[in-house]
Coordinates of C-alpha atoms in Angstrom, one line a residue:
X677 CA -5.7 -62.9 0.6
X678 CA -2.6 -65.0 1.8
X679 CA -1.9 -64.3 5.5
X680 CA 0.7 -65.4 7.9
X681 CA 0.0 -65.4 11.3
X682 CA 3.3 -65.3 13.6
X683 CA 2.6 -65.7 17.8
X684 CA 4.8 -67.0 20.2
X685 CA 2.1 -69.6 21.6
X686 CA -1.0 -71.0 20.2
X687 CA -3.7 -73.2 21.1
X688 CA -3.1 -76.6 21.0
X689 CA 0.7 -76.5 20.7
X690 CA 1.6 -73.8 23.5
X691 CA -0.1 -71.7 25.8
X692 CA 0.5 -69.4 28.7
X693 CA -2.7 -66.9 28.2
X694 CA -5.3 -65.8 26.1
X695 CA -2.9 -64.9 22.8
X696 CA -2.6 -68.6 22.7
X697 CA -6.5 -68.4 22.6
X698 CA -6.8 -66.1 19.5
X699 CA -3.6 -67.9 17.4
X700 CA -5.5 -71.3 17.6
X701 CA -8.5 -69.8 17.1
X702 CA -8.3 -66.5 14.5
X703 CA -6.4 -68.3 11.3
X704 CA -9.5 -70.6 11.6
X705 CA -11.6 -68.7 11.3
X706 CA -10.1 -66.6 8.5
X707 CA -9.5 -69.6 6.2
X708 CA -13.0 -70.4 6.9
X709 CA -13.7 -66.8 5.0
X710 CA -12.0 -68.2 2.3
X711 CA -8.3 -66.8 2.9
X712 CA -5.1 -68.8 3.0
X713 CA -4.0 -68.8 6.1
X714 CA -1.2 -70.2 7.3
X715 CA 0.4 -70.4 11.6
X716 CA 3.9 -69.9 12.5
X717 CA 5.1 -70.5 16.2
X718 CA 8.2 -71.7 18.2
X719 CA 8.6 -75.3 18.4
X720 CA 8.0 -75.4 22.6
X721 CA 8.5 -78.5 24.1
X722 CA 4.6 -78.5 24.8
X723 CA 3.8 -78.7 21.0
X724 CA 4.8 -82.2 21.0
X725 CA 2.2 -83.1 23.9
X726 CA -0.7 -81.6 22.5
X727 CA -1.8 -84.8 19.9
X728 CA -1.4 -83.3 16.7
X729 CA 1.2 -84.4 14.1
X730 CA 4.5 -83.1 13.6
X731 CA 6.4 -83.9 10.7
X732 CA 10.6 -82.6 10.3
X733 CA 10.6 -80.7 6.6
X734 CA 14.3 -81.1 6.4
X735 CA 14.7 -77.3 6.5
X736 CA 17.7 -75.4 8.4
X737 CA 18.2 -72.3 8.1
X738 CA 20.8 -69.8 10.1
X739 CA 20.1 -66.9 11.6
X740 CA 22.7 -64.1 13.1
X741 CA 22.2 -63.7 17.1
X742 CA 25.0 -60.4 17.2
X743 CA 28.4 -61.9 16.4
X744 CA 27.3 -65.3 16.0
X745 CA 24.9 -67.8 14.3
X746 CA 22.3 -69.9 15.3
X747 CA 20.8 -72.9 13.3
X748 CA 17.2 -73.4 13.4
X749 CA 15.0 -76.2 11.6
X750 CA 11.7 -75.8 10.2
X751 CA 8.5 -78.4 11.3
X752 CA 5.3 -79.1 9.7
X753 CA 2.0 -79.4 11.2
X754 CA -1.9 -78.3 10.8
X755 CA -4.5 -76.9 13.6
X756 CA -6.4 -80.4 14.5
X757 CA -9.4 -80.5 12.9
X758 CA -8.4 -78.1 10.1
X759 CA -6.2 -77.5 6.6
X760 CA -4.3 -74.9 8.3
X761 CA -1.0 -75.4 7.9
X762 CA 1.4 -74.8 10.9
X763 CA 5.1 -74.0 10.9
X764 CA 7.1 -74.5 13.8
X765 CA 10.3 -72.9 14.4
X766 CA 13.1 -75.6 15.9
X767 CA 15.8 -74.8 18.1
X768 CA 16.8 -76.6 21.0
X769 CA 18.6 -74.5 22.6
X770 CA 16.0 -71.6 22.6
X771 CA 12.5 -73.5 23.0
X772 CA 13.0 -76.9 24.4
X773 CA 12.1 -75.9 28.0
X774 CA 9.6 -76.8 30.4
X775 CA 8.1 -73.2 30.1
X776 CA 7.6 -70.6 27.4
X777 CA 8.8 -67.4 29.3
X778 CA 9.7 -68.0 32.8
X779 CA 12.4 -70.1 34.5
X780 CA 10.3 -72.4 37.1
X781 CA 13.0 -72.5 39.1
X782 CA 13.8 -69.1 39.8
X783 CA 9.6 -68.0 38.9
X784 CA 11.6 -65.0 36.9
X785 CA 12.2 -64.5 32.7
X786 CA 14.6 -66.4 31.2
X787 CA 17.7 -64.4 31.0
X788 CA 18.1 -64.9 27.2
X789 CA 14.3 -64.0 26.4
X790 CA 15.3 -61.3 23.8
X791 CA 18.2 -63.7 22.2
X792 CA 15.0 -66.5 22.0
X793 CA 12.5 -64.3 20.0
X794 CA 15.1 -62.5 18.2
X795 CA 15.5 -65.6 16.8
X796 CA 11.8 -66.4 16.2
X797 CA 11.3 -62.8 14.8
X798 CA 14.3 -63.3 11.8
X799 CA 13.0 -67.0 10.9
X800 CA 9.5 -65.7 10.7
X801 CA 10.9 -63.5 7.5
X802 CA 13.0 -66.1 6.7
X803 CA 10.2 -68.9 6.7
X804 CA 8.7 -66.7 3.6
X805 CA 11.8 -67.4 1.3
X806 CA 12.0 -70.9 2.5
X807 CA 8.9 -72.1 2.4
X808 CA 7.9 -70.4 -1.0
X809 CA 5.2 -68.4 0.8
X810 CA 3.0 -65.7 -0.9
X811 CA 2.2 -63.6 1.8
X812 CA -0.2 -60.3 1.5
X813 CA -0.2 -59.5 5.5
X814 CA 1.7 -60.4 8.3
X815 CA 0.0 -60.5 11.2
X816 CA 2.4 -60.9 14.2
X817 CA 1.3 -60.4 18.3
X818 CA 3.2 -59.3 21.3
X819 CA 6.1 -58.2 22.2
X820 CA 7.6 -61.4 21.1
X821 CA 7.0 -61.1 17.4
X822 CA 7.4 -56.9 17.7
X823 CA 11.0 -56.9 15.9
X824 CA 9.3 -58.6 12.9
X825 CA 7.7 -55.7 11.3
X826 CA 10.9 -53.9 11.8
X827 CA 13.1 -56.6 9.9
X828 CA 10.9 -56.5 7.1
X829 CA 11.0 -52.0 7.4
X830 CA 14.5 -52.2 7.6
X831 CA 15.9 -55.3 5.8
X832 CA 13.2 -57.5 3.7
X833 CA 11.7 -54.5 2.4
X834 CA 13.3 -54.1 -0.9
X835 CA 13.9 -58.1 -1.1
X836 CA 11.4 -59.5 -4.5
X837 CA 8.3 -61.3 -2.4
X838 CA 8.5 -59.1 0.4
X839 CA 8.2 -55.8 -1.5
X840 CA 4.7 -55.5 -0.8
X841 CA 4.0 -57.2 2.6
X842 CA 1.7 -55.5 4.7
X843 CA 2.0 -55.8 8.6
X844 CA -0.2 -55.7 11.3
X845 CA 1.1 -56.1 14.7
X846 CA -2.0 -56.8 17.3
X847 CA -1.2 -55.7 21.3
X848 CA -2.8 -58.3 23.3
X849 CA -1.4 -57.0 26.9
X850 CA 0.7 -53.4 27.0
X851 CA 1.8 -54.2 30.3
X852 CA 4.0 -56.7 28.6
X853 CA 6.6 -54.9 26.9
X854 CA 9.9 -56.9 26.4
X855 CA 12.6 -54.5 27.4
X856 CA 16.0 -55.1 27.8
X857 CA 19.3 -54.3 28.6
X858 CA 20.3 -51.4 25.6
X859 CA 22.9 -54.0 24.6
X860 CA 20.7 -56.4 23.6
X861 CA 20.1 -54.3 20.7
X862 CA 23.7 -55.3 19.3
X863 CA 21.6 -59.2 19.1
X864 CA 19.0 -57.7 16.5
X865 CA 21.6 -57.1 13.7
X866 CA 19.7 -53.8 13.1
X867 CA 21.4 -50.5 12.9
X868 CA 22.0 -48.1 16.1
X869 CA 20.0 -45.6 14.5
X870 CA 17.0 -47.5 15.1
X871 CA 17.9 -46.9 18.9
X872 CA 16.5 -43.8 19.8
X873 CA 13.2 -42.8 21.8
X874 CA 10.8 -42.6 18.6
X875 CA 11.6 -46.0 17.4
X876 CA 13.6 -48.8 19.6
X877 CA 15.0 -46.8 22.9
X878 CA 12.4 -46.8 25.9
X879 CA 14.3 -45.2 29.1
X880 CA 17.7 -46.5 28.4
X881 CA 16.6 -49.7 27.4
X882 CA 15.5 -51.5 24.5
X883 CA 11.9 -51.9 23.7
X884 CA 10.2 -54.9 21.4
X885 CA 7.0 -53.9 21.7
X886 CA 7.5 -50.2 21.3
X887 CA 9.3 -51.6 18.3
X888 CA 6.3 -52.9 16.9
X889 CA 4.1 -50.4 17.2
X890 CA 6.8 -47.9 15.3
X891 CA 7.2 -49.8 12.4
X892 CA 4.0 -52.2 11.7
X893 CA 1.7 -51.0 8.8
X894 CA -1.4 -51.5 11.4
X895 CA -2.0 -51.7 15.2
X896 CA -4.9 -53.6 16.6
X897 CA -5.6 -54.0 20.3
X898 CA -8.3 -56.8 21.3
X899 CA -11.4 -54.4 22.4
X900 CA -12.5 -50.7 21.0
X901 CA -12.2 -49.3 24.6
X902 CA -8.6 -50.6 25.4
X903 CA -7.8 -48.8 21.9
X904 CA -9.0 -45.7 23.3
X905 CA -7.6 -46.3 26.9
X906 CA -3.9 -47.0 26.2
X907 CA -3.8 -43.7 24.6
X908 CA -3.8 -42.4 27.8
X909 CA -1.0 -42.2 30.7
X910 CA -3.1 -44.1 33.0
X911 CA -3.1 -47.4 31.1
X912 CA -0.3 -46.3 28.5
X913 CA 2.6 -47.7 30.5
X914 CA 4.8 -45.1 29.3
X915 CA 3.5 -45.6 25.6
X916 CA 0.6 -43.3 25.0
X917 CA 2.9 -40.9 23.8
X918 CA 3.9 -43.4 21.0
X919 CA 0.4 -44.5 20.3
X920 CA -0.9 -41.5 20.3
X921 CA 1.6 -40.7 17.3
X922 CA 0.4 -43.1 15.5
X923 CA -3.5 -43.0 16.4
X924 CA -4.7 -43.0 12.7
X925 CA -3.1 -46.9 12.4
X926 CA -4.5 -47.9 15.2
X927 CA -7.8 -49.6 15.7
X928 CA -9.4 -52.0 18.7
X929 CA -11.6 -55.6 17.6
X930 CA -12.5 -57.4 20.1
X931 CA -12.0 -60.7 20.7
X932 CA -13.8 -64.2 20.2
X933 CA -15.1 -67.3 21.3
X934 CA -14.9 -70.7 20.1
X935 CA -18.4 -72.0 20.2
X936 CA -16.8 -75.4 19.2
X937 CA -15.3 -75.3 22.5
X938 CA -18.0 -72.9 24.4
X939 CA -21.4 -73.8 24.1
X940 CA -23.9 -74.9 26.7
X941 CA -25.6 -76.9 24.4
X942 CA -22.8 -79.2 23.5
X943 CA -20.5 -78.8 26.0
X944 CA -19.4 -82.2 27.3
X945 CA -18.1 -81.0 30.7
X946 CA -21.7 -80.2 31.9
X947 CA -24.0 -82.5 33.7
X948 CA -27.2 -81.3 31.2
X949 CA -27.0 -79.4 28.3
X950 CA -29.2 -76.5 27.8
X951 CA -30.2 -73.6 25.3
X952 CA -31.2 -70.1 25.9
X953 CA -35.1 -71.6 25.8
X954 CA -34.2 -74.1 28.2
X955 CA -31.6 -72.6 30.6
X956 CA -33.9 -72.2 33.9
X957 CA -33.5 -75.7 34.0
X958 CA -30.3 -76.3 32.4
X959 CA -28.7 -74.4 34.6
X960 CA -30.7 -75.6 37.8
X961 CA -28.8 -78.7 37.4
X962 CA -25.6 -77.8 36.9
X963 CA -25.7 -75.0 39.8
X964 CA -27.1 -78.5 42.0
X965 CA -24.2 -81.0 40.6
X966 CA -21.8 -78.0 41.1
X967 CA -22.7 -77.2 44.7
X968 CA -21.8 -81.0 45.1
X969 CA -18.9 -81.0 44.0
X970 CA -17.5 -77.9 45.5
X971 CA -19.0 -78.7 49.2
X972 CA -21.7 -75.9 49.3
X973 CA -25.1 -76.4 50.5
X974 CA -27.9 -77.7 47.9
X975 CA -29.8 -74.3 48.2
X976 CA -31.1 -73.6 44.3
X977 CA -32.9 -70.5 45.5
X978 CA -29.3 -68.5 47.0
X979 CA -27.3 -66.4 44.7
X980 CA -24.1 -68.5 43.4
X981 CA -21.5 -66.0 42.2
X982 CA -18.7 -67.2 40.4
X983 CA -14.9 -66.2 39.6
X984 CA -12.2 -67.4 37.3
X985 CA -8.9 -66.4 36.7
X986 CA -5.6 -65.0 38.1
X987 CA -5.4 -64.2 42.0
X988 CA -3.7 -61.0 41.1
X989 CA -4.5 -57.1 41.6
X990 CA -5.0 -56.5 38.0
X991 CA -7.9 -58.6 38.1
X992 CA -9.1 -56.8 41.4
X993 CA -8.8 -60.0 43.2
X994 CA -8.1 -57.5 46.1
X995 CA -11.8 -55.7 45.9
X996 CA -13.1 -59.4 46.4
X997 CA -11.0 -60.4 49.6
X998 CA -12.3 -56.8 51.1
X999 CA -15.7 -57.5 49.9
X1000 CA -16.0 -61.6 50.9
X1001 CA -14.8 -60.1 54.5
X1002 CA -17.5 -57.7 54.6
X1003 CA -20.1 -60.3 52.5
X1004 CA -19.4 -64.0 54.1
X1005 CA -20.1 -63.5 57.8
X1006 CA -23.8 -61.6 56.9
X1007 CA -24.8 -62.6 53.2
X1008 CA -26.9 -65.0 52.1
X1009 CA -25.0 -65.6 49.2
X1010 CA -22.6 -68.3 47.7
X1011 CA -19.1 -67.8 46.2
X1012 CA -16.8 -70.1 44.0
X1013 CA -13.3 -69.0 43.0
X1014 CA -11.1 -70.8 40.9
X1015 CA -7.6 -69.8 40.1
X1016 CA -4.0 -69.4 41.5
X1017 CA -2.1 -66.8 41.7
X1018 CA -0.3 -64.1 44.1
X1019 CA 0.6 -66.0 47.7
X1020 CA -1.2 -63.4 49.6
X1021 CA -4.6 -63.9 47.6
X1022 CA -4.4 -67.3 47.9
X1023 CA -4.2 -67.4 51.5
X1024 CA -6.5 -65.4 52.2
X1025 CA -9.1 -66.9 50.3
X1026 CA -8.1 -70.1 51.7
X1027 CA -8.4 -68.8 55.1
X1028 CA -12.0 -67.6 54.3
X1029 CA -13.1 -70.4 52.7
X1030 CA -12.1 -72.0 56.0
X1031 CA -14.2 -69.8 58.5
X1032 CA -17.0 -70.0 55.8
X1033 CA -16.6 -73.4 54.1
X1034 CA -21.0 -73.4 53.4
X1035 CA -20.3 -69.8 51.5
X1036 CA -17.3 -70.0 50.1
X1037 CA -15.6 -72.6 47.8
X1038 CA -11.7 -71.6 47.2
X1039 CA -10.7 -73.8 44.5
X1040 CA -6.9 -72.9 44.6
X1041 CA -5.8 -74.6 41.0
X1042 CA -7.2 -74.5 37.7
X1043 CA -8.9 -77.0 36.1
X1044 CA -10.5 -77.0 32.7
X1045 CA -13.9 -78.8 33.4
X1046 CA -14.7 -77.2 36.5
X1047 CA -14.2 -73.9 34.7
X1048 CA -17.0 -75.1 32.5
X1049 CA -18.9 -76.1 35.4
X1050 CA -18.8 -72.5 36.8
X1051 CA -19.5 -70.9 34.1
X1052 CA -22.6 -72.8 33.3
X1053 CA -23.9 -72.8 37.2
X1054 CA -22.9 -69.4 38.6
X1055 CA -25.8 -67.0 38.2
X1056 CA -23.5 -64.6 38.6
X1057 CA -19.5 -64.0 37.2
X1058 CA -17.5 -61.4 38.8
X1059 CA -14.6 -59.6 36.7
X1060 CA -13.5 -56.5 38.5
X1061 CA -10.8 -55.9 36.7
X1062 CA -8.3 -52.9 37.1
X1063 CA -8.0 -53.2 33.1
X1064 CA -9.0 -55.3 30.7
X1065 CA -7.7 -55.4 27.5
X1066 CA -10.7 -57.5 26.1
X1067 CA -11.4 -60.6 28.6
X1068 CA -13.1 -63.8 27.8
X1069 CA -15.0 -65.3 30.7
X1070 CA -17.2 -62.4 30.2
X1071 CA -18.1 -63.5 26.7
X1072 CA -18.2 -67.0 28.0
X1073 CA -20.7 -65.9 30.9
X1074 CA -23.4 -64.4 28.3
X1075 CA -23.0 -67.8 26.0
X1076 CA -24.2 -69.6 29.1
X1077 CA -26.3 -67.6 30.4
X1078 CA -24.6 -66.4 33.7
X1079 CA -25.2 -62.6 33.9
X1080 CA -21.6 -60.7 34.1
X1081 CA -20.9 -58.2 37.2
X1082 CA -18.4 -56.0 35.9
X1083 CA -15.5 -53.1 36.0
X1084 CA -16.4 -51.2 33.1
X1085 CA -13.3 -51.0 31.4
X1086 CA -11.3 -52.5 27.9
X1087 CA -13.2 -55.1 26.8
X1088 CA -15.7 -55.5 29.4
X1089 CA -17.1 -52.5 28.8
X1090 CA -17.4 -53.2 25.0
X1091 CA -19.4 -56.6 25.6
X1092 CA -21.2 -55.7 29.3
X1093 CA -24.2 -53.1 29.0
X1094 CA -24.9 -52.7 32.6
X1095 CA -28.8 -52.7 33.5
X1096 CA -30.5 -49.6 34.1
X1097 CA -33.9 -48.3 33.9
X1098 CA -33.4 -47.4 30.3
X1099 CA -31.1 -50.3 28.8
X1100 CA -33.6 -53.2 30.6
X1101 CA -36.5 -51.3 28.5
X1102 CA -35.1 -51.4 25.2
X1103 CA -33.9 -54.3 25.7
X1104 CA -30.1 -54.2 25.4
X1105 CA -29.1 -54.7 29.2
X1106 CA -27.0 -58.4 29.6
X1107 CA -25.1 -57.8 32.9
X1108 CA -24.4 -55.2 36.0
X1109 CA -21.1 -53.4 35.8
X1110 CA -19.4 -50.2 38.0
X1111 CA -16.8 -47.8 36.8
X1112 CA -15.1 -46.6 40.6
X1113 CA -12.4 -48.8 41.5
X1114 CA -13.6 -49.9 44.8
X1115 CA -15.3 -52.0 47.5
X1116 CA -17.8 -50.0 47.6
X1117 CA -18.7 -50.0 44.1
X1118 CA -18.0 -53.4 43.7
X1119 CA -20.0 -54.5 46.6
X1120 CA -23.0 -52.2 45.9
X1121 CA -23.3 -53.7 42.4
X1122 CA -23.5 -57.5 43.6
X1123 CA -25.8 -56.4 45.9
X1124 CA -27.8 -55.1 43.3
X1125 CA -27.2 -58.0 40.9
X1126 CA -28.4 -60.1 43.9
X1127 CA -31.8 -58.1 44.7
X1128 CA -32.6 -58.4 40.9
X1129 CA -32.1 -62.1 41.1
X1130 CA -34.3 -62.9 43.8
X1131 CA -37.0 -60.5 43.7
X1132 CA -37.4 -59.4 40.1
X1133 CA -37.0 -63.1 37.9
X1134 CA -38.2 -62.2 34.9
X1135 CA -36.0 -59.2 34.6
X1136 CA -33.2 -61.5 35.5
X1137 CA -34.1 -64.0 33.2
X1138 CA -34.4 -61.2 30.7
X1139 CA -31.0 -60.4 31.0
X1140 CA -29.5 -63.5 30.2
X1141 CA -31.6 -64.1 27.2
X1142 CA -29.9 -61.1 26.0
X1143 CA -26.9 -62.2 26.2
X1144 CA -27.5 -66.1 25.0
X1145 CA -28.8 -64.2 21.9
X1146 CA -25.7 -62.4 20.6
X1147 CA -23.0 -63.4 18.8
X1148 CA -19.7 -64.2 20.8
X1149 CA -17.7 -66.1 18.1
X1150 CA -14.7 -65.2 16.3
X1151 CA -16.9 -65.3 12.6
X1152 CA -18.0 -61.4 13.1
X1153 CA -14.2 -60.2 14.2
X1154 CA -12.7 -62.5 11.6
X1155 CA -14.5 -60.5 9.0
X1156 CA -13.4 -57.0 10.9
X1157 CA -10.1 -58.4 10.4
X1158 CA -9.8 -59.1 6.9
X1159 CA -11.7 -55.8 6.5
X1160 CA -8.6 -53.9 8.2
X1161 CA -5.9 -56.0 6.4
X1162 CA -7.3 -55.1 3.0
X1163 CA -7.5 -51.7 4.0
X1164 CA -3.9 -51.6 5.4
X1165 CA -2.5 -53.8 2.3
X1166 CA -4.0 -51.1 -0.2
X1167 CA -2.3 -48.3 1.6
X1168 CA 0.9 -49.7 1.8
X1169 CA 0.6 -50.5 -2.3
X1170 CA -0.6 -46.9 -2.7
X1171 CA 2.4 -45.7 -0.6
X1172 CA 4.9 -48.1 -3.3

């Protein structure tokens, strides 16, 4: 099968988040199955930084923006380490910046964010013609690639080589919608019939990821649960009524991890190496070289719970200032948080970390090693997430043996079976999770995590061989995913 994988970032050119994650990661693993896969991604600034090769093809092309044209060039690259060709999308104007989305100056979106991935979205479909390409599915992500199944609906459709294309549009975040001023949609070049509330019109505005989930063959979300939950009002942000419609194309695979990347037993960030039959002391030596380096107390036997990610609500950072309030002053346990975020978290766990500098360590940045550190020295990772569309750090907490503490929802829930009574005995259980958004909740399932930990070991210790045990890589979700595209391609060739 010949696939073309379009996303506005990708690992190691461009990144902002996880989608960066799967572009650098998923083509991989799908040429790996034998595919032809190929990558195509804006030319950011940041692609030239990452150390991989990137060679000028001596391709322009021009695309209509409205009333006028832009020129764009076509670049030539591979993932490092790989055969799999990368296309990148040139044009200054559009993508040489210090950032991908927002202005640092003013910490808001660029102001011509539509014009920039209108662009991309046309020179994805025109990349095809120009490049030759024999393309089967195209798989494009986020609301930054969502006006590409509609070009090829509305314009390519009929074109020879594009005839039977099949597209699959996956929705990594549906908070992130790309909406716009209703003018913008005089930019696209498509027709103002497309603008109305069952295809590009969202309250007045325009709407690119609404966009793709009306026109794409196939809809995939990153986890089974968020499938199911952002068919719903509470985490449909206005779009369960559209997804609903179109329930029977949608489907939910979860994401994966790179285990060249994340694996305890070659990772070159930790201070020992260890397997799932050697992790009690594996990780007794990275919890001890970790405490160092934090400025916690060398105490092996205490609890060490630990938390990456964004200091923002929707990953319940505020459940963990109210329960380190409540926990620090009277807890015998210790806490290490890395991550930046909203100016309010961050001061207050500054502040705490402060009055408790022996339980709390506050690591207010981010920093790739020490997040490997973390995760191989917590004994505990906290993710109480408001939602979740799928979520990593969980998946790299049961690769290193660190037992996951949990909101059950999205993709936490998929990966996380909470211990209880019945899951510990047939052997299933691999963390502690809570469904109540709360302190309470949150803070009565620590405490639990926390009991089991130091009076029940081997219960413990039966929970994170669990979890070492299964398969977190991308290999079982690549296969779901070629499994889905030949089932989308042969509908839309029925359908012809």
């Amino acid at each position: 099968m010949n696939i073309l994988f379009a996303s506005s970032e990708a690992v190691p050119f461009s990144k902002t988040g996880g989608l960066a994650d799967v572009s650098g990661a998923l083509p991989i693993e799908l040429a790996e199955l034998g595919h032809q896969t190929t990558l195509i991604i804006p030319a950011h600034r940041s692609s030239w930084c990452c150390g991989a090769t990137i060679e000028p093809m001596g391709i322009d092309f021009i695309i209509p923006i409205g009333s006028k044209t832009v020129t764009g060039q076509l670049l030539k690259s591979q993932i490092p380490g790989t055969d799999v060709p990368v296309y990148l999308v040139g044009q200054e104007n559009y993508y040489d910046r210090d950032s991908l989305y927002l202005d640092p100056n003013s910490g808001k979106d660029y102001t011509d964010n539509c014009e920039r991935f209108i662009f991309f979205s046309r020179a994805v479909l025109e990349a095809i013609r120009l490049l030759d390409l024999e393309v089967d599915i195209l798989h494009v992500n986020d609301w930054q690639t969502g006006l590409a199944p509609a070009y090829l609906q509305a314009e390519y459709r009929a074109i020879p080589r594009y005839e039977s294309i099949a597209s699959v549009f996956t929705v990594h975040n549906l908070g992130y919608q790309g909406r716009f001023w209703h003018w913008d949609m005089l930019l696209t070049g498509l027709d103002w019939k497309y603008f109305n509330w069952e295809q590009m019109e969202f309250h007045g505005e325009l709407n690119l990821l609404k966009t793709g989930l009306v026109f794409a063959d196939a809809i995939t979300t990153v986890s089974p649960r968020y499938a199911h939950e952002i068919q719903h009002a509470e985490l449909g942000w206005g779009l369960e009524g559209t997804l609903q419609q179109r329930s029977h194309a949608l489907s939910g695979i979860l994401n994966g991890i790179d285990p060249r990347t994340w694996n305890p037993e070659t990772d070159p960030h930790l201070p020992q190496n260890y397997t799932a039959d050697s992790f009690v002391e594996g990780k007794a030596v990275c919890k001890a070289e970790l405490q160092k380096a934090v400025g916690l107390p060398d105490e092996p036997n205490v609890p060490l719970v630990g938390l990456i990610g964004r200091l923002c609500s929707q990953k319940g950072i505020d459940l963990v200032v109210e329960v380190l309030e409540d926990w620090l002053p009277r807890h015998d346990v210790q806490w290490v948080i890395l991550g930046t975020g909203d100016a309010e978290f961050e001061e207050a766990l500054r502040q705490l970390g402060q009055r408790h500098p022996n339980r709390l360590a506050a690591m207010l940045e981010f920093s790739n090693a020490l997040s490997h550190q973390i995760e191989a020295a917590a004994d505990m990772f906290l993710m109480p997430s408001k939602y979740e569309p799928c979520g990593l750090n969980q998946m790299y907490s049961l690769a290193y043996g660190t037992v996951p503490v949990v909101r059950a929802t999205g993709g936490l829930a998929d990966t996380v079976v909470g211990a209880n009574e019945s899951s510990i005995k047939n052997g299933t259980a691999n963390g502690f999770s809570f469904w109540e958004y709360s302190p309470y909740a949150m803070g009565e399932t620590l405490d639990e995590a926390c009991r089991m930990y130091r009076e029940n070991r081997e219960t413990f210790n039966q929970l994170i061989t669990t979890g070492m045990g299964q398969d977190w890589s991308w290999k079982p979700r690549a296969q779901e995913y070629v499994d889905l595209y030949q089932a989308t391609l042969d509908r839309v060739r029925d359908n012809q």
